[in-house]
Short mmCIF file of N, CA, C and O in Angstrom, two decimals:
data_model
loop_
_atom_site.label_atom_id
_atom_site.label_comp_id
_atom_site.label_asym_id
_atom_site.label_seq_id
_atom_site.Cartn_x
_atom_site.Cartn_y
_atom_site.Cartn_z
N ARG D 1 -21.29 -103.67 -110.19
CA ARG D 1 -21.86 -104.32 -111.11
C ARG D 1 -22.11 -104.11 -112.47
O ARG D 1 -22.54 -102.51 -112.50
N VAL D 2 -22.13 -104.44 -113.51
CA VAL D 2 -22.28 -103.93 -114.69
C VAL D 2 -23.53 -104.59 -115.45
O VAL D 2 -23.58 -105.80 -115.31
N TRP D 3 -24.33 -103.98 -115.87
CA TRP D 3 -25.82 -104.38 -116.34
C TRP D 3 -26.38 -103.64 -117.36
O TRP D 3 -25.87 -102.40 -117.56
N ASN D 4 -27.26 -104.06 -118.09
CA ASN D 4 -27.91 -103.51 -119.21
C ASN D 4 -29.07 -102.79 -118.72
O ASN D 4 -30.24 -103.29 -118.17
N ASP D 5 -29.45 -101.59 -118.60
CA ASP D 5 -30.33 -100.73 -118.32
C ASP D 5 -31.40 -100.59 -119.27
O ASP D 5 -31.17 -99.39 -119.68
N ALA D 6 -32.11 -101.44 -119.70
CA ALA D 6 -32.79 -101.68 -120.98
C ALA D 6 -33.93 -100.54 -120.69
O ALA D 6 -34.31 -100.17 -121.99
N ASN D 7 -34.40 -100.07 -119.58
CA ASN D 7 -35.62 -99.30 -119.46
C ASN D 7 -35.18 -97.84 -119.04
O ASN D 7 -36.00 -97.20 -118.75
N ASN D 8 -33.75 -97.78 -118.95
CA ASN D 8 -33.18 -96.27 -118.70
C ASN D 8 -33.41 -95.73 -117.31
O ASN D 8 -33.83 -94.57 -117.24
N ASP D 9 -33.91 -96.54 -116.59
CA ASP D 9 -34.33 -96.08 -115.05
C ASP D 9 -33.15 -95.96 -114.09
O ASP D 9 -33.35 -95.24 -112.91
N GLY D 10 -31.96 -96.40 -114.32
CA GLY D 10 -30.98 -96.40 -113.47
C GLY D 10 -30.99 -97.14 -112.20
O GLY D 10 -29.99 -97.09 -111.40
N ILE D 11 -32.02 -97.80 -112.22
CA ILE D 11 -32.03 -99.00 -111.30
C ILE D 11 -31.71 -100.31 -111.68
O ILE D 11 -32.39 -100.98 -112.73
N GLN D 12 -31.12 -101.12 -110.98
CA GLN D 12 -30.92 -102.60 -111.17
C GLN D 12 -31.98 -103.42 -110.95
O GLN D 12 -31.95 -104.34 -110.07
N ASN D 13 -33.18 -103.24 -111.68
CA ASN D 13 -34.41 -104.12 -111.36
C ASN D 13 -34.81 -104.86 -112.36
O ASN D 13 -36.03 -105.48 -112.33
N ASP D 14 -33.93 -105.33 -113.58
CA ASP D 14 -34.58 -106.24 -114.53
C ASP D 14 -33.98 -107.44 -114.31
O ASP D 14 -34.11 -108.12 -115.45
N GLY D 15 -33.62 -107.83 -113.46
CA GLY D 15 -33.36 -109.24 -113.02
C GLY D 15 -31.94 -109.75 -113.35
O GLY D 15 -31.23 -108.88 -114.10
N ALA D 16 -31.64 -110.86 -113.36
CA ALA D 16 -30.31 -111.52 -113.58
C ALA D 16 -29.96 -111.49 -114.90
O ALA D 16 -28.82 -111.40 -115.56
N ASN D 17 -30.90 -111.39 -115.90
CA ASN D 17 -30.67 -111.53 -117.37
C ASN D 17 -29.99 -110.18 -117.79
O ASN D 17 -29.43 -110.12 -118.87
N SER D 18 -30.24 -109.18 -117.24
CA SER D 18 -29.73 -107.69 -117.26
C SER D 18 -28.15 -107.74 -117.25
O SER D 18 -27.44 -106.89 -117.50
N ALA D 19 -27.40 -108.68 -116.70
CA ALA D 19 -25.99 -108.47 -115.92
C ALA D 19 -25.34 -108.80 -117.22
O ALA D 19 -25.76 -109.64 -118.39
N MET D 20 -24.33 -108.15 -117.31
CA MET D 20 -23.38 -108.08 -118.44
C MET D 20 -22.05 -108.81 -118.24
O MET D 20 -21.11 -108.25 -117.52
N ALA D 21 -21.91 -110.02 -118.64
CA ALA D 21 -20.65 -110.79 -118.52
C ALA D 21 -19.76 -110.48 -119.72
O ALA D 21 -19.94 -110.29 -120.59
N GLY D 22 -18.34 -110.54 -119.24
CA GLY D 22 -17.36 -110.67 -120.14
C GLY D 22 -16.97 -109.02 -120.66
O GLY D 22 -16.20 -108.76 -121.36
N VAL D 23 -17.44 -108.02 -119.71
CA VAL D 23 -16.92 -106.67 -120.04
C VAL D 23 -15.50 -106.26 -119.07
O VAL D 23 -15.55 -106.64 -117.92
N THR D 24 -14.70 -106.02 -120.23
CA THR D 24 -13.47 -105.51 -119.64
C THR D 24 -13.60 -103.87 -118.81
O THR D 24 -13.90 -103.18 -119.48
N LEU D 25 -12.97 -104.00 -117.80
CA LEU D 25 -12.96 -102.59 -117.06
C LEU D 25 -11.37 -102.05 -116.69
O LEU D 25 -10.84 -103.08 -116.11
N ASP D 26 -11.02 -100.94 -116.62
CA ASP D 26 -9.80 -100.47 -116.44
C ASP D 26 -9.86 -99.23 -115.31
O ASP D 26 -10.83 -98.60 -115.38
N VAL D 27 -8.98 -99.46 -114.14
CA VAL D 27 -9.07 -98.51 -113.24
C VAL D 27 -8.11 -97.62 -113.66
O VAL D 27 -6.79 -97.93 -114.04
N ILE D 28 -8.21 -96.42 -113.74
CA ILE D 28 -7.43 -95.14 -114.03
C ILE D 28 -7.16 -94.28 -112.89
O ILE D 28 -8.29 -93.51 -112.33
N PHE D 29 -5.96 -93.99 -112.45
CA PHE D 29 -5.76 -92.96 -111.54
C PHE D 29 -6.05 -91.57 -111.93
O PHE D 29 -5.70 -91.28 -113.07
N ASP D 30 -6.72 -90.98 -110.99
CA ASP D 30 -6.89 -89.47 -111.51
C ASP D 30 -5.61 -88.75 -111.31
O ASP D 30 -4.69 -88.74 -110.65
N SER D 31 -5.84 -87.75 -112.55
CA SER D 31 -4.42 -87.18 -112.57
C SER D 31 -5.08 -85.70 -113.07
O SER D 31 -6.11 -85.29 -113.58
N THR D 32 -3.85 -84.61 -112.98
CA THR D 32 -4.20 -83.32 -113.31
C THR D 32 -4.37 -83.16 -114.65
O THR D 32 -4.76 -82.31 -115.25
N SER D 33 -3.65 -84.06 -115.30
CA SER D 33 -3.49 -84.17 -116.96
C SER D 33 -4.24 -85.34 -117.56
O SER D 33 -3.70 -86.61 -117.11
N PRO D 34 -4.96 -85.32 -118.29
CA PRO D 34 -5.81 -86.38 -118.92
C PRO D 34 -4.98 -87.30 -119.55
O PRO D 34 -4.69 -88.52 -119.87
N ARG D 35 -3.80 -86.84 -120.45
CA ARG D 35 -2.80 -87.55 -120.84
C ARG D 35 -1.75 -88.27 -120.05
O ARG D 35 -1.31 -89.22 -120.51
N SER D 36 -1.83 -87.91 -119.10
CA SER D 36 -1.05 -88.74 -118.02
C SER D 36 -1.76 -89.65 -117.02
O SER D 36 -1.04 -90.33 -116.37
N ALA D 37 -3.02 -89.76 -117.53
CA ALA D 37 -3.97 -90.58 -116.62
C ALA D 37 -3.41 -92.14 -116.86
O ALA D 37 -3.15 -92.31 -118.15
N MET D 38 -3.30 -93.01 -116.16
CA MET D 38 -2.78 -94.29 -116.27
C MET D 38 -3.41 -95.31 -115.87
O MET D 38 -4.08 -95.46 -114.72
N SER D 39 -3.79 -96.44 -116.42
CA SER D 39 -4.65 -97.55 -116.25
C SER D 39 -3.59 -98.57 -115.32
O SER D 39 -2.55 -98.63 -115.75
N ILE D 40 -4.14 -98.83 -114.03
CA ILE D 40 -3.32 -99.55 -113.12
C ILE D 40 -3.65 -101.06 -113.11
O ILE D 40 -3.12 -101.71 -112.12
N ALA D 41 -4.85 -101.30 -113.33
CA ALA D 41 -5.51 -102.61 -113.18
C ALA D 41 -6.61 -102.82 -114.00
O ALA D 41 -7.41 -101.82 -114.59
N SER D 42 -7.12 -103.94 -114.35
CA SER D 42 -8.17 -104.20 -115.19
C SER D 42 -8.91 -105.35 -114.74
O SER D 42 -8.22 -106.31 -113.89
N ALA D 43 -10.14 -105.70 -115.05
CA ALA D 43 -10.84 -106.80 -114.41
C ALA D 43 -11.80 -107.07 -115.57
O ALA D 43 -12.27 -106.10 -116.28
N THR D 44 -12.54 -108.29 -115.71
CA THR D 44 -13.66 -108.74 -116.57
C THR D 44 -14.60 -109.03 -115.53
O THR D 44 -14.45 -109.93 -114.71
N THR D 45 -15.92 -108.75 -116.07
CA THR D 45 -16.94 -108.99 -115.28
C THR D 45 -17.38 -110.60 -115.43
O THR D 45 -17.10 -111.02 -116.33
N ASP D 46 -17.77 -111.06 -114.41
CA ASP D 46 -18.36 -112.62 -114.39
C ASP D 46 -19.63 -112.66 -114.74
O ASP D 46 -20.31 -111.47 -115.36
N ALA D 47 -20.17 -113.89 -114.51
CA ALA D 47 -21.55 -114.06 -115.26
C ALA D 47 -22.59 -113.35 -114.63
O ALA D 47 -23.68 -112.90 -115.31
N LEU D 48 -22.38 -112.59 -113.66
CA LEU D 48 -23.56 -111.83 -112.88
C LEU D 48 -23.28 -110.40 -112.98
O LEU D 48 -23.74 -109.24 -112.38
N GLY D 49 -21.97 -110.05 -113.90
CA GLY D 49 -21.92 -108.59 -114.39
C GLY D 49 -20.74 -108.07 -113.05
O GLY D 49 -20.75 -106.87 -113.21
N ASN D 50 -20.50 -109.05 -111.97
CA ASN D 50 -19.65 -108.33 -111.06
C ASN D 50 -18.05 -108.31 -111.25
O ASN D 50 -17.53 -109.03 -112.32
N TYR D 51 -17.48 -107.12 -110.59
CA TYR D 51 -16.09 -107.08 -111.02
C TYR D 51 -15.26 -106.85 -109.49
O TYR D 51 -16.03 -106.33 -108.61
N LEU D 52 -14.01 -107.04 -109.47
CA LEU D 52 -13.24 -106.52 -108.14
C LEU D 52 -11.94 -106.09 -108.67
O LEU D 52 -11.29 -106.65 -109.25
N PHE D 53 -11.53 -104.81 -107.91
CA PHE D 53 -10.25 -104.29 -108.07
C PHE D 53 -9.85 -104.21 -106.80
O PHE D 53 -10.60 -104.00 -105.67
N ALA D 54 -8.26 -104.06 -106.53
CA ALA D 54 -7.82 -103.98 -105.48
C ALA D 54 -7.14 -102.56 -105.73
O ALA D 54 -6.08 -102.36 -106.50
N VAL D 55 -7.69 -101.49 -105.11
CA VAL D 55 -7.10 -100.03 -105.34
C VAL D 55 -6.45 -99.37 -103.86
O VAL D 55 -7.04 -99.55 -102.91
N PRO D 56 -5.36 -98.65 -104.05
CA PRO D 56 -4.93 -98.23 -102.80
C PRO D 56 -5.74 -97.36 -102.11
O PRO D 56 -6.34 -96.59 -102.89
N PRO D 57 -5.85 -97.37 -100.92
CA PRO D 57 -6.64 -95.99 -100.11
C PRO D 57 -6.28 -94.69 -100.47
O PRO D 57 -5.25 -94.61 -100.57
N ASN D 58 -7.32 -94.08 -100.15
CA ASN D 58 -6.79 -92.62 -100.26
C ASN D 58 -6.64 -92.04 -101.50
O ASN D 58 -5.57 -91.18 -101.68
N ARG D 59 -6.74 -92.83 -102.70
CA ARG D 59 -6.35 -92.30 -103.85
C ARG D 59 -7.34 -92.45 -105.03
O ARG D 59 -8.33 -93.01 -105.04
N GLY D 60 -7.73 -91.39 -105.60
CA GLY D 60 -8.53 -90.80 -106.48
C GLY D 60 -8.61 -91.81 -107.75
O GLY D 60 -7.76 -92.13 -108.14
N PHE D 61 -9.66 -92.30 -108.27
CA PHE D 61 -9.59 -93.10 -109.74
C PHE D 61 -10.90 -93.13 -110.21
O PHE D 61 -11.70 -92.77 -109.67
N SER D 62 -11.04 -93.57 -111.72
CA SER D 62 -12.10 -93.76 -112.41
C SER D 62 -12.22 -95.12 -112.90
O SER D 62 -10.97 -95.66 -113.00
N ILE D 63 -13.28 -95.45 -113.21
CA ILE D 63 -13.18 -96.68 -113.99
C ILE D 63 -13.85 -96.69 -115.55
O ILE D 63 -14.54 -96.05 -115.71
N ARG D 64 -12.88 -97.20 -116.35
CA ARG D 64 -13.42 -97.05 -118.02
C ARG D 64 -13.88 -98.45 -118.30
O ARG D 64 -13.05 -99.44 -118.14
N LEU D 65 -14.97 -98.49 -119.08
CA LEU D 65 -15.74 -99.50 -119.56
C LEU D 65 -14.51 -99.64 -120.97
O LEU D 65 -14.48 -98.80 -121.93
N SER D 66 -13.85 -100.85 -121.24
CA SER D 66 -13.04 -100.94 -122.55
C SER D 66 -13.90 -101.78 -123.68
O SER D 66 -13.64 -101.11 -124.70
N ASN D 67 -14.68 -102.72 -123.35
CA ASN D 67 -15.36 -103.16 -124.51
C ASN D 67 -17.01 -103.35 -124.24
O ASN D 67 -17.64 -104.28 -124.78
N ALA D 68 -17.59 -102.55 -123.60
CA ALA D 68 -19.12 -102.84 -123.76
C ALA D 68 -19.80 -102.31 -124.52
O ALA D 68 -19.33 -101.50 -125.05
N SER D 69 -20.88 -102.96 -124.90
CA SER D 69 -21.42 -102.40 -126.26
C SER D 69 -22.96 -102.39 -125.70
O SER D 69 -23.75 -102.97 -125.01
#
C-alpha cells in the first residue's frame, strides 16, 4: 500500500484519506550491477493505494516509485 505518512511515524494510521491513488510503481530485479537492473513490471495504485505485482518466486527484487510526490 502506498500512503502519505503526514505525521512521519511510519504507521498507516491516518485513515483512508492518506492513501495515494495513481502512483506508478516498477518492479526491478536485483542485480550485481545497478546499470543492468531492469524493470520487469509496473502497476498503478488504486483508490486505496493498493497495488499488485506477479513476481517469480525466489527472485530478489525492489520496488521503485516512478511518480510519487
